[in-house]
mmCIF file with all atom_site columns, C-alpha atoms in Angstrom:
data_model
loop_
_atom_site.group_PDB
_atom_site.id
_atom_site.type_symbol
_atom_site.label_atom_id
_atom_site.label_alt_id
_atom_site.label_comp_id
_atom_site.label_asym_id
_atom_site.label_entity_id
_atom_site.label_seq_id
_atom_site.pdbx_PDB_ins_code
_atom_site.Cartn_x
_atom_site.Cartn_y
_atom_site.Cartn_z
_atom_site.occupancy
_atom_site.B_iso_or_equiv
_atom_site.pdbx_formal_charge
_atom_site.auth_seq_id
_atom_site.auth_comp_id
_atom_site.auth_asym_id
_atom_site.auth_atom_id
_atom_site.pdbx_PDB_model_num
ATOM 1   C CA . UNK A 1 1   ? -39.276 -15.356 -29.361 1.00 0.00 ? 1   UNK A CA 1
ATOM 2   C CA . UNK A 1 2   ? -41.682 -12.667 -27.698 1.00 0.00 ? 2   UNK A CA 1
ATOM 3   C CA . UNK A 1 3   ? -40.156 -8.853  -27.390 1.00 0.00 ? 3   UNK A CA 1
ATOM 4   C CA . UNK A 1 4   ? -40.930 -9.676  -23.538 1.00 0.00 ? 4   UNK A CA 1
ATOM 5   C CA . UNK A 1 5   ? -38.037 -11.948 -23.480 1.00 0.00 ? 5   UNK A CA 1
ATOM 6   C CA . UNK A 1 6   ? -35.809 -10.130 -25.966 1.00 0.00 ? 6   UNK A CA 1
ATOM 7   C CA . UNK A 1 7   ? -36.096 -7.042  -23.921 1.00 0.00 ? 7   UNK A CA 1
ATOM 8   C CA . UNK A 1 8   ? -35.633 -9.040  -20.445 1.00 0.00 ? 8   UNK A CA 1
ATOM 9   C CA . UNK A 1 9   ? -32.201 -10.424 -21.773 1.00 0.00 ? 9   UNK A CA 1
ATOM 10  C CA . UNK A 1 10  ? -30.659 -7.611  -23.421 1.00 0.00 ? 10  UNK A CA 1
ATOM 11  C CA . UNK A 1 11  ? -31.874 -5.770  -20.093 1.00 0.00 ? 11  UNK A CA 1
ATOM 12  C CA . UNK A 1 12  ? -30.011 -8.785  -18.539 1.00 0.00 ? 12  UNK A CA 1
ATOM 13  C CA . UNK A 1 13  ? -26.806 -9.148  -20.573 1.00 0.00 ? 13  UNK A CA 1
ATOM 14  C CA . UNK A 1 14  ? -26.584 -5.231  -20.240 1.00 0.00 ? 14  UNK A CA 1
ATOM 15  C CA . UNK A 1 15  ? -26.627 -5.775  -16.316 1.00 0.00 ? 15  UNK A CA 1
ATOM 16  C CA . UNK A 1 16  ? -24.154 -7.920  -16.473 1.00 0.00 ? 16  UNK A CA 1
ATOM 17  C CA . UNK A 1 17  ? -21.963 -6.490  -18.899 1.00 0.00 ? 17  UNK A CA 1
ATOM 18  C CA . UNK A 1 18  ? -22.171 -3.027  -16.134 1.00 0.00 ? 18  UNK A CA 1
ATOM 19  C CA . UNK A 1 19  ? -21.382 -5.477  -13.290 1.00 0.00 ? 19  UNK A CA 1
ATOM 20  C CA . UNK A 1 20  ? -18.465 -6.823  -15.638 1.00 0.00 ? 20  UNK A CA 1
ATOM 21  C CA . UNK A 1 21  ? -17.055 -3.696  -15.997 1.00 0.00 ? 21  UNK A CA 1
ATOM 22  C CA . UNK A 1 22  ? -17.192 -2.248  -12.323 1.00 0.00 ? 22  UNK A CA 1
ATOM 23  C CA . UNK A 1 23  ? -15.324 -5.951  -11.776 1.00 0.00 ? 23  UNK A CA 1
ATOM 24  C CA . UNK A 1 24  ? -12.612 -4.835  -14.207 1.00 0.00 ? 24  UNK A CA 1
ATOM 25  C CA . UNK A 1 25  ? -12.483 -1.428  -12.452 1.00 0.00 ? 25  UNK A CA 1
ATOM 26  C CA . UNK A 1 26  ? -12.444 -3.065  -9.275  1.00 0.00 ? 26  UNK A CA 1
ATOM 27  C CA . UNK A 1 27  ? -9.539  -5.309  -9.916  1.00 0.00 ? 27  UNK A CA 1
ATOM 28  C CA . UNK A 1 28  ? -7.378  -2.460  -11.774 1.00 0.00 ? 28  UNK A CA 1
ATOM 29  C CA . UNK A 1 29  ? -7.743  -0.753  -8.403  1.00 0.00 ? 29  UNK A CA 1
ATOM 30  C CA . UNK A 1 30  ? -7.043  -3.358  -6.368  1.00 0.00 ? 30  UNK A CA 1
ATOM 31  C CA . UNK A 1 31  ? -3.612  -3.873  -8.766  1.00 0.00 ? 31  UNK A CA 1
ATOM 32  C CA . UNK A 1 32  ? -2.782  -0.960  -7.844  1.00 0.00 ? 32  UNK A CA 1
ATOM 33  C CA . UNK A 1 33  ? -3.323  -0.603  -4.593  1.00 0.00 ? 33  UNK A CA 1
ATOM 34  C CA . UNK A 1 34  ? -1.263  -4.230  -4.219  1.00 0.00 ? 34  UNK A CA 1
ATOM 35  C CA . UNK A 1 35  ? 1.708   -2.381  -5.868  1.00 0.00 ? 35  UNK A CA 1
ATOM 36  C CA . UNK A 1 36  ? 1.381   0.541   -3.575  1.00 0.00 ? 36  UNK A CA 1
ATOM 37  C CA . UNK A 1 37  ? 1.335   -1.431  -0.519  1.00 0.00 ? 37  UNK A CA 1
ATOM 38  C CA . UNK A 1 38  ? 4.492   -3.557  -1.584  1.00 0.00 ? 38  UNK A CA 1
ATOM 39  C CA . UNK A 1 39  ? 6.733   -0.719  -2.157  1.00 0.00 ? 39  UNK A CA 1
ATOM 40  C CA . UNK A 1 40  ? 5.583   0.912   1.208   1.00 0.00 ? 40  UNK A CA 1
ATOM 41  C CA . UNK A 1 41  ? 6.008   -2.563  2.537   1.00 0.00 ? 41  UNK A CA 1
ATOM 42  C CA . UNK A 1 42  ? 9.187   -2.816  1.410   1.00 0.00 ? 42  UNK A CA 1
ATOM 43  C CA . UNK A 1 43  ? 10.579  0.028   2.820   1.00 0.00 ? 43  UNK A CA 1
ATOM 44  C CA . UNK A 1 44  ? 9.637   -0.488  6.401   1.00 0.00 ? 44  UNK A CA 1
ATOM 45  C CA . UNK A 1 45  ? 10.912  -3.940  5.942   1.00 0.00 ? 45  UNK A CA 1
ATOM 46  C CA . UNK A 1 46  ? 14.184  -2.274  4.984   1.00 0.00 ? 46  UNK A CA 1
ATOM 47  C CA . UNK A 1 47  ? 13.856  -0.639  8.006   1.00 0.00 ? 47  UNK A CA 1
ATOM 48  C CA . UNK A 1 48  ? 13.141  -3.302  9.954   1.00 0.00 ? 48  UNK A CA 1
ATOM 49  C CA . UNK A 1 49  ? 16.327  -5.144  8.497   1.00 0.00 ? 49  UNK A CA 1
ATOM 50  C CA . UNK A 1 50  ? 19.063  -2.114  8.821   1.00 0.00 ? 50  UNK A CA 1
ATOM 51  C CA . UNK A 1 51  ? 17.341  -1.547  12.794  1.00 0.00 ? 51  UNK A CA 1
ATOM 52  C CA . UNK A 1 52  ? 18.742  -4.898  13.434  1.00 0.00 ? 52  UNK A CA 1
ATOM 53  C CA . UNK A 1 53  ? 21.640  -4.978  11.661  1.00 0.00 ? 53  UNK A CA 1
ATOM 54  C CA . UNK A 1 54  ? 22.417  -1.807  13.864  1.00 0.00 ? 54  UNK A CA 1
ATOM 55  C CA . UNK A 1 55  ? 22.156  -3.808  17.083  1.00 0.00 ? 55  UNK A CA 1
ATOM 56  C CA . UNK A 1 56  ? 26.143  -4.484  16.037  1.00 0.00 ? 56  UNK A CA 1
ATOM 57  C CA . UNK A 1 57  ? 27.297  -0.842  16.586  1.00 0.00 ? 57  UNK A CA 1
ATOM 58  C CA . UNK A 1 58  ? 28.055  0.812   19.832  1.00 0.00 ? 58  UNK A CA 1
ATOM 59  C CA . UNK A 1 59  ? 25.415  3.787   20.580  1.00 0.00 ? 59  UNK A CA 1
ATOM 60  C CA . UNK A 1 60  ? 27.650  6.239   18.922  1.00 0.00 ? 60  UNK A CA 1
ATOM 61  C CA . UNK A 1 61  ? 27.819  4.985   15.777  1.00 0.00 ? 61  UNK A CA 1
ATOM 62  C CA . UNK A 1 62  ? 24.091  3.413   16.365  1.00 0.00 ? 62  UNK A CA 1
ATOM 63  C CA . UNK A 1 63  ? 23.001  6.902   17.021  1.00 0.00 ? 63  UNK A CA 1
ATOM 64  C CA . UNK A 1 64  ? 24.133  7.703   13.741  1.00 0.00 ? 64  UNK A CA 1
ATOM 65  C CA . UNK A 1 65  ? 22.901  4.713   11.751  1.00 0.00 ? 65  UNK A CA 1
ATOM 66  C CA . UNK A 1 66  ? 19.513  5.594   13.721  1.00 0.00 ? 66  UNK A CA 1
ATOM 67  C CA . UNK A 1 67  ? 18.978  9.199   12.651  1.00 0.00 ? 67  UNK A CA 1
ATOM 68  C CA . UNK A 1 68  ? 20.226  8.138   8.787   1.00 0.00 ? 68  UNK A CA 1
ATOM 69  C CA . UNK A 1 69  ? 17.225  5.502   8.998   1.00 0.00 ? 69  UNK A CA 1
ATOM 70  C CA . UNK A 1 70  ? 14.457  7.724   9.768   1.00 0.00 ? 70  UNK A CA 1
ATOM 71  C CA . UNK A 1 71  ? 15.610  10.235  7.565   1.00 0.00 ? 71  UNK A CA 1
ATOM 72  C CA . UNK A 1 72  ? 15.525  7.697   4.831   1.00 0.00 ? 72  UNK A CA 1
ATOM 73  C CA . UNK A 1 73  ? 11.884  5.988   5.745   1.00 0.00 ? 73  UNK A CA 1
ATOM 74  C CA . UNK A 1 74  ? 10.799  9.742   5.289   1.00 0.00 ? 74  UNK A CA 1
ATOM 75  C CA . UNK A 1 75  ? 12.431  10.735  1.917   1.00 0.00 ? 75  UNK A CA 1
ATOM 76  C CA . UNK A 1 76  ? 11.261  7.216   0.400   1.00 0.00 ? 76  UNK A CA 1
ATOM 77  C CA . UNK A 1 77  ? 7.713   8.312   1.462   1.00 0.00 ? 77  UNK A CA 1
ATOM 78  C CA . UNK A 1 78  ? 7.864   11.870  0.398   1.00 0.00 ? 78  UNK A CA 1
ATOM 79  C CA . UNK A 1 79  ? 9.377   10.964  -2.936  1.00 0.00 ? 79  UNK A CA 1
ATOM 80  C CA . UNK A 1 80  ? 6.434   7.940   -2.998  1.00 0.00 ? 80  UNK A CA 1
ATOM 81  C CA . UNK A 1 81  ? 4.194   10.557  -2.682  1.00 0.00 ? 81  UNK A CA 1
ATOM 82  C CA . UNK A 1 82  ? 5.238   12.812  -5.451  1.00 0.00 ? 82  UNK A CA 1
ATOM 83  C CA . UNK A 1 83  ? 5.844   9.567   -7.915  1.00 0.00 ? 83  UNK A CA 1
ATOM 84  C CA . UNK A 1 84  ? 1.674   9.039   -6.779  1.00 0.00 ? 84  UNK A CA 1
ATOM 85  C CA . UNK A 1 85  ? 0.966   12.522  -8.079  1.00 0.00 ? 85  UNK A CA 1
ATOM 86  C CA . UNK A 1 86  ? 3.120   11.610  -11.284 1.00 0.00 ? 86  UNK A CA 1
ATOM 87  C CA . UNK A 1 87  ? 1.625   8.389   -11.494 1.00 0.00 ? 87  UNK A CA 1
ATOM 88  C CA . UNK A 1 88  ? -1.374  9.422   -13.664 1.00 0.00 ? 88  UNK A CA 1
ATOM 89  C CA . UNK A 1 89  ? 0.973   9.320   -16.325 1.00 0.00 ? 89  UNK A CA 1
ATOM 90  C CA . UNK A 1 90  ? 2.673   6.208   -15.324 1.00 0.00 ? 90  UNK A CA 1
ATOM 91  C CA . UNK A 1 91  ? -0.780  4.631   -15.148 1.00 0.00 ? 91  UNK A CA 1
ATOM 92  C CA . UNK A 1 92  ? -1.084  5.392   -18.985 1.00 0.00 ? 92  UNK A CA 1
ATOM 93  C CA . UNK A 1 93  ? 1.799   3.406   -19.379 1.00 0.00 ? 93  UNK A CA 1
ATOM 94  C CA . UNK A 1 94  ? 0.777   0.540   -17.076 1.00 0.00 ? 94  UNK A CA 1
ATOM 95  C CA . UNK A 1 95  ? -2.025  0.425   -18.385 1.00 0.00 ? 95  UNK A CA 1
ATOM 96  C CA . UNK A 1 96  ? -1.029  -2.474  -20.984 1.00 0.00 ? 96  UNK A CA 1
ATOM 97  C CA . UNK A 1 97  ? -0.028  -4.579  -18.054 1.00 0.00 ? 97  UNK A CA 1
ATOM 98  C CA . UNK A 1 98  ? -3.475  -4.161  -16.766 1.00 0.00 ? 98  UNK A CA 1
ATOM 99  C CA . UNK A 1 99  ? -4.808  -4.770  -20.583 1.00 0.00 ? 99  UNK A CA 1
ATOM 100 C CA . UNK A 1 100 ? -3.614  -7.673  -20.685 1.00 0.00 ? 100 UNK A CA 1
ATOM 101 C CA . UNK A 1 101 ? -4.347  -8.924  -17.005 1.00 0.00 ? 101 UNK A CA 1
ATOM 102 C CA . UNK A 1 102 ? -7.945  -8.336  -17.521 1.00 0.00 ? 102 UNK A CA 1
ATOM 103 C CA . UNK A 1 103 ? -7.942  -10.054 -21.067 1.00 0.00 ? 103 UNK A CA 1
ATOM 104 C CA . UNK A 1 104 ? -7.148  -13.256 -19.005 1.00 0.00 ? 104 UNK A CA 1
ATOM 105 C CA . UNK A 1 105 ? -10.143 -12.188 -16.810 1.00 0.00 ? 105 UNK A CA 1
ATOM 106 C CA . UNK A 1 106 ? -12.316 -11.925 -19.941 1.00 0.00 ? 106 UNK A CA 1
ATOM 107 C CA . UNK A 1 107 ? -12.923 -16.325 -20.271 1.00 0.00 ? 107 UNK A CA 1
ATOM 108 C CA . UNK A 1 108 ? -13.484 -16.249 -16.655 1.00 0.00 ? 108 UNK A CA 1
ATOM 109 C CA . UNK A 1 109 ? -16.087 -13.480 -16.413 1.00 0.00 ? 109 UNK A CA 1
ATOM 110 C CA . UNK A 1 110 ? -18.124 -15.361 -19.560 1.00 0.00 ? 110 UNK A CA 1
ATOM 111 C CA . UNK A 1 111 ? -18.372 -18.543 -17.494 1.00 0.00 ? 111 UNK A CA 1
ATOM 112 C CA . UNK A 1 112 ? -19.511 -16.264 -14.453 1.00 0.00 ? 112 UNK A CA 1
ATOM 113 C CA . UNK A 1 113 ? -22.743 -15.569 -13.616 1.00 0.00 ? 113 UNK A CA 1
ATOM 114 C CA . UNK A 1 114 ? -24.096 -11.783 -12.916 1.00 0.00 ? 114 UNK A CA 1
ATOM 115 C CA . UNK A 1 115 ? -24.606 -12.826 -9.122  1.00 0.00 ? 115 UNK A CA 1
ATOM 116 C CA . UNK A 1 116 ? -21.277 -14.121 -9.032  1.00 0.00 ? 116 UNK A CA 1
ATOM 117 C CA . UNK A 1 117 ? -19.855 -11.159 -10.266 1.00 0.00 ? 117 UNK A CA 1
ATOM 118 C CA . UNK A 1 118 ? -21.407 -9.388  -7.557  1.00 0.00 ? 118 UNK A CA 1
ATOM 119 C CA . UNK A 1 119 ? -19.903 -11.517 -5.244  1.00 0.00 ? 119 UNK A CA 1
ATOM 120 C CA . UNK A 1 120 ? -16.651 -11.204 -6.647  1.00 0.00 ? 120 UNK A CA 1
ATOM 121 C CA . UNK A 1 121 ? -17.362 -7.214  -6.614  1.00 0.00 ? 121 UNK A CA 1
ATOM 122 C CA . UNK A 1 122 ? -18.212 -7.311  -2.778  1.00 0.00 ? 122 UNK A CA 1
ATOM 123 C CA . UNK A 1 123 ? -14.415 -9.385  -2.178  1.00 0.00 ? 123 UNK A CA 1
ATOM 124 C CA . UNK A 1 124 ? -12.410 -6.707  -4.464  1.00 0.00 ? 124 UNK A CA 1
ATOM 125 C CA . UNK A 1 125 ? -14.527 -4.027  -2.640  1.00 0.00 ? 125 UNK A CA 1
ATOM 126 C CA . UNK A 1 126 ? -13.303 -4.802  0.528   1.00 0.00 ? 126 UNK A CA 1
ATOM 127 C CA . UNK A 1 127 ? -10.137 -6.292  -0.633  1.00 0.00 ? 127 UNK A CA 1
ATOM 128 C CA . UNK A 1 128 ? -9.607  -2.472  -1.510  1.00 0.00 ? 128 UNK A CA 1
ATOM 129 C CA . UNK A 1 129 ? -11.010 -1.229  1.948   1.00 0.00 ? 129 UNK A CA 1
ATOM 130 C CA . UNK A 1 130 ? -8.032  -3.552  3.453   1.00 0.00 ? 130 UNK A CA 1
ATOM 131 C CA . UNK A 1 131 ? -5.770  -2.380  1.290   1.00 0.00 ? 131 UNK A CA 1
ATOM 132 C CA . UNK A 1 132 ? -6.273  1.200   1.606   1.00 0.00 ? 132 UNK A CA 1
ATOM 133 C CA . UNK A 1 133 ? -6.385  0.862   5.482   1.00 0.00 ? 133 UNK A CA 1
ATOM 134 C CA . UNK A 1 134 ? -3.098  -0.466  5.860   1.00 0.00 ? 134 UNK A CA 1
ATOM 135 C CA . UNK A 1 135 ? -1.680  2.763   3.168   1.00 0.00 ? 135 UNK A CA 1
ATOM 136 C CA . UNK A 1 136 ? -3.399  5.158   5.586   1.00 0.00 ? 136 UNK A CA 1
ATOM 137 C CA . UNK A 1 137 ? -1.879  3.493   8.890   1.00 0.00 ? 137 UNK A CA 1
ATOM 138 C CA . UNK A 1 138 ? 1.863   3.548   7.417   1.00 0.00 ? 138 UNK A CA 1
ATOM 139 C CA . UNK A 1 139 ? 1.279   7.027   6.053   1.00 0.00 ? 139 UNK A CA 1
ATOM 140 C CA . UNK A 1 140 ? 0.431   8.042   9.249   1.00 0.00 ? 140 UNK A CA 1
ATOM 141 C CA . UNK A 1 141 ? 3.155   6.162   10.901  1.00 0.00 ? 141 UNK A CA 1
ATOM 142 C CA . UNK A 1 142 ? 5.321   7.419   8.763   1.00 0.00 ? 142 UNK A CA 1
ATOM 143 C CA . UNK A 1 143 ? 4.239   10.734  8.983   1.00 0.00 ? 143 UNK A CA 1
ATOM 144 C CA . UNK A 1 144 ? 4.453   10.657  13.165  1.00 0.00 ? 144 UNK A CA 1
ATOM 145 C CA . UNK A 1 145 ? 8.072   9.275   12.658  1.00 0.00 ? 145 UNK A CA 1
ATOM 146 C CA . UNK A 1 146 ? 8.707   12.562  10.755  1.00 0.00 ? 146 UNK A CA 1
ATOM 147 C CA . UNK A 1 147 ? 6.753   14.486  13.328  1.00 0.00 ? 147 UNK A CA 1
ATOM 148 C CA . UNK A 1 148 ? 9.127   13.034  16.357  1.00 0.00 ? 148 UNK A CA 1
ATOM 149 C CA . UNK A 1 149 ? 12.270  12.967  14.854  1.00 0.00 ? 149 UNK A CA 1
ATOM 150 C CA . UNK A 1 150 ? 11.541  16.665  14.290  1.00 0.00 ? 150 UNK A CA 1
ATOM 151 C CA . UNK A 1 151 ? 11.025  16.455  17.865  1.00 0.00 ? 151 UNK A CA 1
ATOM 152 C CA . UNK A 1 152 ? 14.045  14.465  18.922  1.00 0.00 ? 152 UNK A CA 1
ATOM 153 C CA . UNK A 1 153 ? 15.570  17.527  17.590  1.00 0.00 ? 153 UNK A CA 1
ATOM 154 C CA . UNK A 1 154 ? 15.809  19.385  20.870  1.00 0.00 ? 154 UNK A CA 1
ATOM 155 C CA . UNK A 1 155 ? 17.041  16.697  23.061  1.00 0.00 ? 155 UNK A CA 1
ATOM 156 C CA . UNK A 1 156 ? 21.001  16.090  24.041  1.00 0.00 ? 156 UNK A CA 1
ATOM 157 C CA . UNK A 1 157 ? 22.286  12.629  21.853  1.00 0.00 ? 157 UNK A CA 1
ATOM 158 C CA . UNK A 1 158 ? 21.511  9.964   25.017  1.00 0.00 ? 158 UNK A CA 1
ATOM 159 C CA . UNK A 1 159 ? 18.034  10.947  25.071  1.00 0.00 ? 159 UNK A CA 1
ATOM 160 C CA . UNK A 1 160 ? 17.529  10.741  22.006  1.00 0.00 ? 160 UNK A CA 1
ATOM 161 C CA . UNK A 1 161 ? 19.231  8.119   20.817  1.00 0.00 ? 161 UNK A CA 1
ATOM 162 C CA . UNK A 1 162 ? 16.135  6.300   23.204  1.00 0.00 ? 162 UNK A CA 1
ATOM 163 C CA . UNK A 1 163 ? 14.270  8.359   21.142  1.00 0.00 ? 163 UNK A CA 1
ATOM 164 C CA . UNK A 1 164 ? 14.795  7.074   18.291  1.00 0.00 ? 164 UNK A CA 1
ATOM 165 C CA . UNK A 1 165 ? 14.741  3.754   18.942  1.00 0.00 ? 165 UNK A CA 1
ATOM 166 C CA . UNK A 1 166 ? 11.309  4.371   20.259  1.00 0.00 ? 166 UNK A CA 1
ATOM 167 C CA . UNK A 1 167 ? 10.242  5.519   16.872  1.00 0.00 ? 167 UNK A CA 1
ATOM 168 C CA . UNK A 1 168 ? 11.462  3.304   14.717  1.00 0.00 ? 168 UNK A CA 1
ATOM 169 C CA . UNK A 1 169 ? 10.330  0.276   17.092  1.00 0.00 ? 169 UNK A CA 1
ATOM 170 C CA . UNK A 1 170 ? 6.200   2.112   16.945  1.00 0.00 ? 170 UNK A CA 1
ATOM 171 C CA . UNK A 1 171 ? 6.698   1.684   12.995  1.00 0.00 ? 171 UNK A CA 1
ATOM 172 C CA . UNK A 1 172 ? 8.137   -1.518  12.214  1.00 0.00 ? 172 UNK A CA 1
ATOM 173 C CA . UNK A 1 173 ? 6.363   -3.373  15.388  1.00 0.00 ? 173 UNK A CA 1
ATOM 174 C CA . UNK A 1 174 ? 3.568   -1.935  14.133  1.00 0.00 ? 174 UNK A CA 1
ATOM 175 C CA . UNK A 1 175 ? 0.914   -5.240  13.886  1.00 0.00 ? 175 UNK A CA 1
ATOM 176 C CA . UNK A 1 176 ? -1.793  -3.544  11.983  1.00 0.00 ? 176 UNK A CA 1
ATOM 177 C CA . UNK A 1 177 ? 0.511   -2.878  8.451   1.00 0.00 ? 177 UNK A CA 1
#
């Protein structure tokens, strides 16, 4: 073999193995981010459930059920939030789950190309970008929940009791999360 060709796929094999390993730190991300967006998922979806479960009360005790909701939504974020700043530490942990998902990826990125696993970059990429739209729109509906039922605050218990059905409704009719 000429050191022409050597050179030209080491170069080569070195490409790839770069583009292998943005792949791996594109799907850890994208893990991640998945996990992230189910637990916020889950708690507007447990919002969503107890709103219409409260359709059974009469306003009073609707009222009630109301204001305990939002108050909830918001402490399950704020306490997300903190657990995110924690989670570099958790992620040391998780990180054997990850291990051993991308061991499984290891067959699968021998058989693949480099161009393929720039393809398969671009779909995590924007995979991610989807993903970490729909965590910015709940945090902000989340955090304009909090902002209104601040709000709310001022008003006498008919108005906003409408109030708060208004807010809840904007976050769990939301069609963009």
């Amino acid at each position: 073999m000429s050191l022409p060709f050597i050179l030209a796929s080491s170069l080569t094999d070195k490409s790839k193995d770069d583009t292998r390993r943005v792949n791996e730190l594109l799907f850890t991300e994208l893990e991640n981010l998945q996990r992230e967006y189910k637990r916020e998922r889950q708690v507007v979806d447990q919002l969503t459930k107890d709103y219409v479960e409260s359709k059974d009360y009469d306003p009073v005790r609707r009222y009630e059920k109301l204001k305990v909701m939002v108050k909830r939504t918001i402490m399950h974020f704020k306490v997300n939030s903190e657990e995110q700043i924690k989670g570099a530490a958790a992620a040391a942990a998780n990180q054997g789950t990850q291990a051993e998902a991308l061991k499984r990826c290891e067959e699968k990125y021998s058989k693949m190309t480099r161009q393929e696993l720039i393809e398969e970059n671009t779909l995590l990429s924007e995979q991610i970008k989807n993903y970490r739209r729909k965590l910015s729109i709940i945090a902000d509906l989340v955090q304009q929940l909090e902002d209104l039922y601040e709000e709310s605050k001022r008003y006498a218990m008919m108005q906003r009791y409408r109030l708060l059905k208004t807010m809840i409704k904007g976050v769990i009719y939301d069609k963009l999360i």
